[in-house]
PDB file of N, CA and C in Angstrom:
ATOM      1  N   ALA A   1     156.266  19.407  29.677  1.00  0.00           N
ATOM      2  CA  ALA A   1     155.718  20.718  29.397  1.00  0.00           C
ATOM      3  C   ALA A   1     156.825  21.762  29.275  1.00  0.00           C
ATOM      4  N   ALA A   2     157.937  21.559  29.981  1.00  0.00           N
ATOM      5  CA  ALA A   2     159.025  22.540  29.945  1.00  0.00           C
ATOM      6  C   ALA A   2     159.597  22.676  28.539  1.00  0.00           C
ATOM      7  N   ARG A   3     159.815  21.578  27.843  1.00  0.00           N
ATOM      8  CA  ARG A   3     160.335  21.638  26.471  1.00  0.00           C
ATOM      9  C   ARG A   3     159.349  22.338  25.549  1.00  0.00           C
ATOM     10  N   LEU A   4     158.080  22.067  25.737  1.00  0.00           N
ATOM     11  CA  LEU A   4     157.065  22.690  24.901  1.00  0.00           C
ATOM     12  C   LEU A   4     157.037  24.195  25.122  1.00  0.00           C
ATOM     13  N   LYS A   5     157.227  24.623  26.358  1.00  0.00           N
ATOM     14  CA  LYS A   5     157.258  26.050  26.660  1.00  0.00           C
ATOM     15  C   LYS A   5     158.491  26.717  26.059  1.00  0.00           C
ATOM     16  N   GLU A   6     159.523  25.937  25.760  1.00  0.00           N
ATOM     17  CA  GLU A   6     160.745  26.456  25.141  1.00  0.00           C
ATOM     18  C   GLU A   6     160.668  26.369  23.616  1.00  0.00           C
ATOM     19  N   ASP A   7     159.471  26.212  23.064  1.00  0.00           N
ATOM     20  CA  ASP A   7     159.233  26.123  21.616  1.00  0.00           C
ATOM     21  C   ASP A   7     159.893  24.902  20.980  1.00  0.00           C
ATOM     22  N   GLU A   8     159.929  23.790  21.702  1.00  0.00           N
ATOM     23  CA  GLU A   8     160.415  22.539  21.149  1.00  0.00           C
ATOM     24  C   GLU A   8     159.236  21.586  21.026  1.00  0.00           C
ATOM     25  N   GLY A   9     159.216  20.804  19.968  1.00  0.00           N
ATOM     26  CA  GLY A   9     158.187  19.791  19.803  1.00  0.00           C
ATOM     27  C   GLY A   9     158.544  18.555  20.608  1.00  0.00           C
ATOM     28  N   ALA A  10     157.579  17.672  20.779  1.00  0.00           N
ATOM     29  CA  ALA A  10     157.817  16.450  21.536  1.00  0.00           C
ATOM     30  C   ALA A  10     156.916  15.335  21.018  1.00  0.00           C
ATOM     31  N   VAL A  11     157.483  14.142  20.963  1.00  0.00           N
ATOM     32  CA  VAL A  11     156.714  12.934  20.668  1.00  0.00           C
ATOM     33  C   VAL A  11     156.576  12.201  21.992  1.00  0.00           C
ATOM     34  N   ILE A  12     155.346  11.954  22.409  1.00  0.00           N
ATOM     35  CA  ILE A  12     155.066  11.327  23.704  1.00  0.00           C
ATOM     36  C   ILE A  12     154.537   9.923  23.471  1.00  0.00           C
ATOM     37  N   ASN A  13     155.217   8.930  24.040  1.00  0.00           N
ATOM     38  CA  ASN A  13     154.814   7.539  23.938  1.00  0.00           C
ATOM     39  C   ASN A  13     154.103   7.153  25.234  1.00  0.00           C
ATOM     40  N   LEU A  14     152.837   6.788  25.129  1.00  0.00           N
ATOM     41  CA  LEU A  14     152.028   6.448  26.303  1.00  0.00           C
ATOM     42  C   LEU A  14     151.843   4.941  26.476  1.00  0.00           C
ATOM     43  N   HIS A  15     152.574   4.131  25.705  1.00  0.00           N
ATOM     44  CA  HIS A  15     152.375   2.679  25.704  1.00  0.00           C
ATOM     45  C   HIS A  15     152.484   2.030  27.090  1.00  0.00           C
ATOM     46  N   ARG A  16     153.376   2.504  27.914  1.00  0.00           N
ATOM     47  CA  ARG A  16     153.617   1.845  29.207  1.00  0.00           C
ATOM     48  C   ARG A  16     152.677   2.309  30.323  1.00  0.00           C
ATOM     49  N   LEU A  17     151.828   3.276  30.027  1.00  0.00           N
ATOM     50  CA  LEU A  17     150.898   3.765  31.039  1.00  0.00           C
ATOM     51  C   LEU A  17     149.597   2.970  31.002  1.00  0.00           C
ATOM     52  N   ASP A  18     148.970   2.832  32.165  1.00  0.00           N
ATOM     53  CA  ASP A  18     147.646   2.211  32.171  1.00  0.00           C
ATOM     54  C   ASP A  18     146.677   3.182  31.495  1.00  0.00           C
ATOM     55  N   GLN A  19     145.520   2.692  31.127  1.00  0.00           N
ATOM     56  CA  GLN A  19     144.564   3.474  30.344  1.00  0.00           C
ATOM     57  C   GLN A  19     144.185   4.786  31.036  1.00  0.00           C
ATOM     58  N   HIS A  20     143.940   4.737  32.335  1.00  0.00           N
ATOM     59  CA  HIS A  20     143.554   5.937  33.078  1.00  0.00           C
ATOM     60  C   HIS A  20     144.673   6.982  33.067  1.00  0.00           C
ATOM     61  N   SER A  21     145.898   6.552  33.348  1.00  0.00           N
ATOM     62  CA  SER A  21     147.037   7.479  33.372  1.00  0.00           C
ATOM     63  C   SER A  21     147.329   8.043  31.989  1.00  0.00           C
ATOM     64  N   ALA A  22     147.177   7.221  30.956  1.00  0.00           N
ATOM     65  CA  ALA A  22     147.392   7.688  29.589  1.00  0.00           C
ATOM     66  C   ALA A  22     146.370   8.764  29.234  1.00  0.00           C
ATOM     67  N   ARG A  23     145.126   8.569  29.632  1.00  0.00           N
ATOM     68  CA  ARG A  23     144.075   9.551  29.352  1.00  0.00           C
ATOM     69  C   ARG A  23     144.336  10.855  30.094  1.00  0.00           C
ATOM     70  N   ARG A  24     144.721  10.752  31.346  1.00  0.00           N
ATOM     71  CA  ARG A  24     145.019  11.951  32.144  1.00  0.00           C
ATOM     72  C   ARG A  24     146.200  12.715  31.549  1.00  0.00           C
ATOM     73  N   THR A  25     147.230  11.986  31.119  1.00  0.00           N
ATOM     74  CA  THR A  25     148.398  12.615  30.504  1.00  0.00           C
ATOM     75  C   THR A  25     148.006  13.306  29.204  1.00  0.00           C
ATOM     76  N   SER A  26     147.193  12.639  28.400  1.00  0.00           N
ATOM     77  CA  SER A  26     146.711  13.207  27.145  1.00  0.00           C
ATOM     78  C   SER A  26     145.898  14.479  27.406  1.00  0.00           C
ATOM     79  N   ASP A  27     145.028  14.450  28.399  1.00  0.00           N
ATOM     80  CA  ASP A  27     144.227  15.620  28.759  1.00  0.00           C
ATOM     81  C   ASP A  27     145.118  16.778  29.212  1.00  0.00           C
ATOM     82  N   TYR A  28     146.115  16.462  30.031  1.00  0.00           N
ATOM     83  CA  TYR A  28     147.046  17.482  30.516  1.00  0.00           C
ATOM     84  C   TYR A  28     147.792  18.132  29.345  1.00  0.00           C
ATOM     85  N   LEU A  29     148.336  17.293  28.444  1.00  0.00           N
ATOM     86  CA  LEU A  29     149.077  17.817  27.304  1.00  0.00           C
ATOM     87  C   LEU A  29     148.182  18.625  26.370  1.00  0.00           C
ATOM     88  N   SER A  30     146.936  18.214  26.232  1.00  0.00           N
ATOM     89  CA  SER A  30     145.989  18.984  25.417  1.00  0.00           C
ATOM     90  C   SER A  30     145.812  20.383  25.992  1.00  0.00           C
ATOM     91  N   GLY A  31     145.702  20.476  27.307  1.00  0.00           N
ATOM     92  CA  GLY A  31     145.581  21.780  27.962  1.00  0.00           C
ATOM     93  C   GLY A  31     146.832  22.622  27.806  1.00  0.00           C
ATOM     94  N   VAL A  32     147.993  21.993  27.941  1.00  0.00           N
ATOM     95  CA  VAL A  32     149.258  22.712  27.761  1.00  0.00           C
ATOM     96  C   VAL A  32     149.345  23.272  26.345  1.00  0.00           C
ATOM     97  N   MET A  33     149.019  22.437  25.358  1.00  0.00           N
ATOM     98  CA  MET A  33     149.123  22.873  23.968  1.00  0.00           C
ATOM     99  C   MET A  33     148.112  23.972  23.652  1.00  0.00           C
ATOM    100  N   LYS A  34     146.934  23.896  24.241  1.00  0.00           N
ATOM    101  CA  LYS A  34     145.944  24.956  24.032  1.00  0.00           C
ATOM    102  C   LYS A  34     146.462  26.263  24.623  1.00  0.00           C
ATOM    103  N   GLY A  35     147.032  26.195  25.812  1.00  0.00           N
ATOM    104  CA  GLY A  35     147.578  27.385  26.456  1.00  0.00           C
ATOM    105  C   GLY A  35     148.745  27.992  25.693  1.00  0.00           C
ATOM    106  N   LEU A  36     149.501  27.153  24.974  1.00  0.00           N
ATOM    107  CA  LEU A  36     150.645  27.631  24.194  1.00  0.00           C
ATOM    108  C   LEU A  36     150.268  27.931  22.746  1.00  0.00           C
ATOM    109  N   ASP A  37     148.988  27.789  22.421  1.00  0.00           N
ATOM    110  CA  ASP A  37     148.510  27.967  21.051  1.00  0.00           C
ATOM    111  C   ASP A  37     149.227  27.019  20.094  1.00  0.00           C
ATOM    112  N   GLY A  38     149.489  25.802  20.570  1.00  0.00           N
ATOM    113  CA  GLY A  38     150.157  24.795  19.761  1.00  0.00           C
ATOM    114  C   GLY A  38     149.174  23.751  19.284  1.00  0.00           C
ATOM    115  N   SER A  39     149.712  22.615  18.855  1.00  0.00           N
ATOM    116  CA  SER A  39     148.846  21.549  18.360  1.00  0.00           C
ATOM    117  C   SER A  39     149.267  20.215  18.961  1.00  0.00           C
ATOM    118  N   ILE A  40     148.306  19.319  19.019  1.00  0.00           N
ATOM    119  CA  ILE A  40     148.563  17.960  19.479  1.00  0.00           C
ATOM    120  C   ILE A  40     147.868  17.028  18.498  1.00  0.00           C
ATOM    121  N   GLN A  41     148.578  15.987  18.087  1.00  0.00           N
ATOM    122  CA  GLN A  41     148.029  15.056  17.103  1.00  0.00           C
ATOM    123  C   GLN A  41     148.415  13.635  17.487  1.00  0.00           C
ATOM    124  N   ARG A  42     147.470  12.741  17.368  1.00  0.00           N
ATOM    125  CA  ARG A  42     147.739  11.328  17.616  1.00  0.00           C
ATOM    126  C   ARG A  42     148.424  10.767  16.372  1.00  0.00           C
ATOM    127  N   ILE A  43     149.629  10.215  16.532  1.00  0.00           N
ATOM    128  CA  ILE A  43     150.375   9.691  15.394  1.00  0.00           C
ATOM    129  C   ILE A  43     150.593   8.181  15.495  1.00  0.00           C
ATOM    130  N   GLY A  44     150.016   7.569  16.479  1.00  0.00           N
ATOM    131  CA  GLY A  44     150.085   6.127  16.679  1.00  0.00           C
ATOM    132  C   GLY A  44     149.051   5.736  17.700  1.00  0.00           C
ATOM    133  N   LYS A  45     148.933   4.432  17.946  1.00  0.00           N
ATOM    134  CA  LYS A  45     147.915   3.959  18.883  1.00  0.00           C
ATOM    135  C   LYS A  45     148.021   4.645  20.244  1.00  0.00           C
ATOM    136  N   SER A  46     149.220   4.783  20.741  1.00  0.00           N
ATOM    137  CA  SER A  46     149.436   5.434  22.037  1.00  0.00           C
ATOM    138  C   SER A  46     150.573   6.440  21.955  1.00  0.00           C
ATOM    139  N   VAL A  47     150.664   7.130  20.827  1.00  0.00           N
ATOM    140  CA  VAL A  47     151.749   8.085  20.604  1.00  0.00           C
ATOM    141  C   VAL A  47     151.161   9.425  20.175  1.00  0.00           C
ATOM    142  N   LEU A  48     151.622  10.496  20.817  1.00  0.00           N
ATOM    143  CA  LEU A  48     151.140  11.844  20.530  1.00  0.00           C
ATOM    144  C   LEU A  48     152.290  12.718  20.036  1.00  0.00           C
ATOM    145  N   LEU A  49     151.986  13.615  19.122  1.00  0.00           N
ATOM    146  CA  LEU A  49     152.933  14.617  18.660  1.00  0.00           C
ATOM    147  C   LEU A  49     152.436  15.964  19.164  1.00  0.00           C
ATOM    148  N   CYS A  50     153.254  16.629  19.971  1.00  0.00           N
ATOM    149  CA  CYS A  50     152.930  17.954  20.483  1.00  0.00           C
ATOM    150  C   CYS A  50     153.870  18.948  19.832  1.00  0.00           C
ATOM    151  N   ALA A  51     153.304  19.991  19.246  1.00  0.00           N
ATOM    152  CA  ALA A  51     154.121  20.989  18.557  1.00  0.00           C
ATOM    153  C   ALA A  51     153.661  22.388  18.934  1.00  0.00           C
ATOM    154  N   PRO A  52     154.589  23.245  19.359  1.00  0.00           N
ATOM    155  CA  PRO A  52     154.225  24.632  19.636  1.00  0.00           C
ATOM    156  C   PRO A  52     153.887  25.344  18.329  1.00  0.00           C
ATOM    157  N   ASN A  53     153.311  26.524  18.424  1.00  0.00           N
ATOM    158  CA  ASN A  53     152.888  27.228  17.216  1.00  0.00           C
ATOM    159  C   ASN A  53     154.049  27.656  16.335  1.00  0.00           C
ATOM    160  N   SER A  54     155.275  27.619  16.842  1.00  0.00           N
ATOM    161  CA  SER A  54     156.445  27.984  16.039  1.00  0.00           C
ATOM    162  C   SER A  54     156.897  26.841  15.122  1.00  0.00           C
ATOM    163  N   ILE A  55     156.317  25.658  15.298  1.00  0.00           N
ATOM    164  CA  ILE A  55     156.661  24.503  14.473  1.00  0.00           C
ATOM    165  C   ILE A  55     155.457  24.139  13.618  1.00  0.00           C
ATOM    166  N   SER A  56     155.672  24.095  12.315  1.00  0.00           N
ATOM    167  CA  SER A  56     154.595  23.762  11.386  1.00  0.00           C
ATOM    168  C   SER A  56     154.518  22.249  11.201  1.00  0.00           C
ATOM    169  N   VAL A  57     153.333  21.695  11.372  1.00  0.00           N
ATOM    170  CA  VAL A  57     153.103  20.266  11.163  1.00  0.00           C
ATOM    171  C   VAL A  57     152.125  20.147  10.012  1.00  0.00           C
ATOM    172  N   ASN A  58     152.570  19.499   8.940  1.00  0.00           N
ATOM    173  CA  ASN A  58     151.735  19.332   7.753  1.00  0.00           C
ATOM    174  C   ASN A  58     151.355  17.879   7.574  1.00  0.00           C
ATOM    175  N   GLY A  59     150.183  17.654   7.018  1.00  0.00           N
ATOM    176  CA  GLY A  59     149.739  16.299   6.738  1.00  0.00           C
ATOM    177  C   GLY A  59     149.019  15.689   7.913  1.00  0.00           C
ATOM    178  N   LYS A  60     148.517  14.518   7.676  1.00  0.00           N
ATOM    179  CA  LYS A  60     147.773  13.802   8.695  1.00  0.00           C
ATOM    180  C   LYS A  60     148.046  12.322   8.524  1.00  0.00           C
ATOM    181  N   ILE A  61     148.184  11.618   9.611  1.00  0.00           N
ATOM    182  CA  ILE A  61     148.408  10.177   9.572  1.00  0.00           C
ATOM    183  C   ILE A  61     147.061   9.481   9.704  1.00  0.00           C
ATOM    184  N   ASP A  62     146.769   8.596   8.792  1.00  0.00           N
ATOM    185  CA  ASP A  62     145.524   7.841   8.830  1.00  0.00           C
ATOM    186  C   ASP A  62     145.769   6.541   9.591  1.00  0.00           C
ATOM    187  N   LEU A  63     145.338   6.492  10.838  1.00  0.00           N
ATOM    188  CA  LEU A  63     145.570   5.315  11.669  1.00  0.00           C
ATOM    189  C   LEU A  63     144.689   4.132  11.273  1.00  0.00           C
ATOM    190  N   ASP A  64     143.665   4.394  10.482  1.00  0.00           N
ATOM    191  CA  ASP A  64     142.767   3.314  10.075  1.00  0.00           C
ATOM    192  C   ASP A  64     143.152   2.685   8.743  1.00  0.00           C
ATOM    193  N   ALA A  65     144.118   3.255   8.055  1.00  0.00           N
ATOM    194  CA  ALA A  65     144.527   2.716   6.752  1.00  0.00           C
ATOM    195  C   ALA A  65     145.253   1.391   6.956  1.00  0.00           C
ATOM    196  N   LYS A  66     144.995   0.450   6.084  1.00  0.00           N
ATOM    197  CA  LYS A  66     145.660  -0.843   6.160  1.00  0.00           C
ATOM    198  C   LYS A  66     146.992  -0.748   5.437  1.00  0.00           C
ATOM    199  N   ASP A  67     147.998  -1.453   5.978  1.00  0.00           N
ATOM    200  CA  ASP A  67     149.312  -1.470   5.351  1.00  0.00           C
ATOM    201  C   ASP A  67     149.221  -2.147   3.992  1.00  0.00           C
ATOM    202  N   GLU A  68     149.844  -1.524   3.020  1.00  0.00           N
ATOM    203  CA  GLU A  68     149.885  -2.115   1.694  1.00  0.00           C
ATOM    204  C   GLU A  68     151.178  -2.867   1.548  1.00  0.00           C
ATOM    205  N   GLU A  69     151.115  -4.063   1.013  1.00  0.00           N
ATOM    206  CA  GLU A  69     152.326  -4.867   0.841  1.00  0.00           C
ATOM    207  C   GLU A  69     152.743  -4.914  -0.591  1.00  0.00           C
TER     208      GLU A  69
END
């Protein structure tokens, strides 16, 4: 949260957390981002992108799209 408060973005990898801890962490970060007027986006199965309002995030990752070969 300290980096986010300093207007820095962060990519958070939750892969090593158990399901309960990952959910709690996600909920906490959602609250932090709401308080900072920032955004949070899921960019992988267990990966979150948190960006303060000073950082513009464009586009959306479709996690359901199949890889094209």
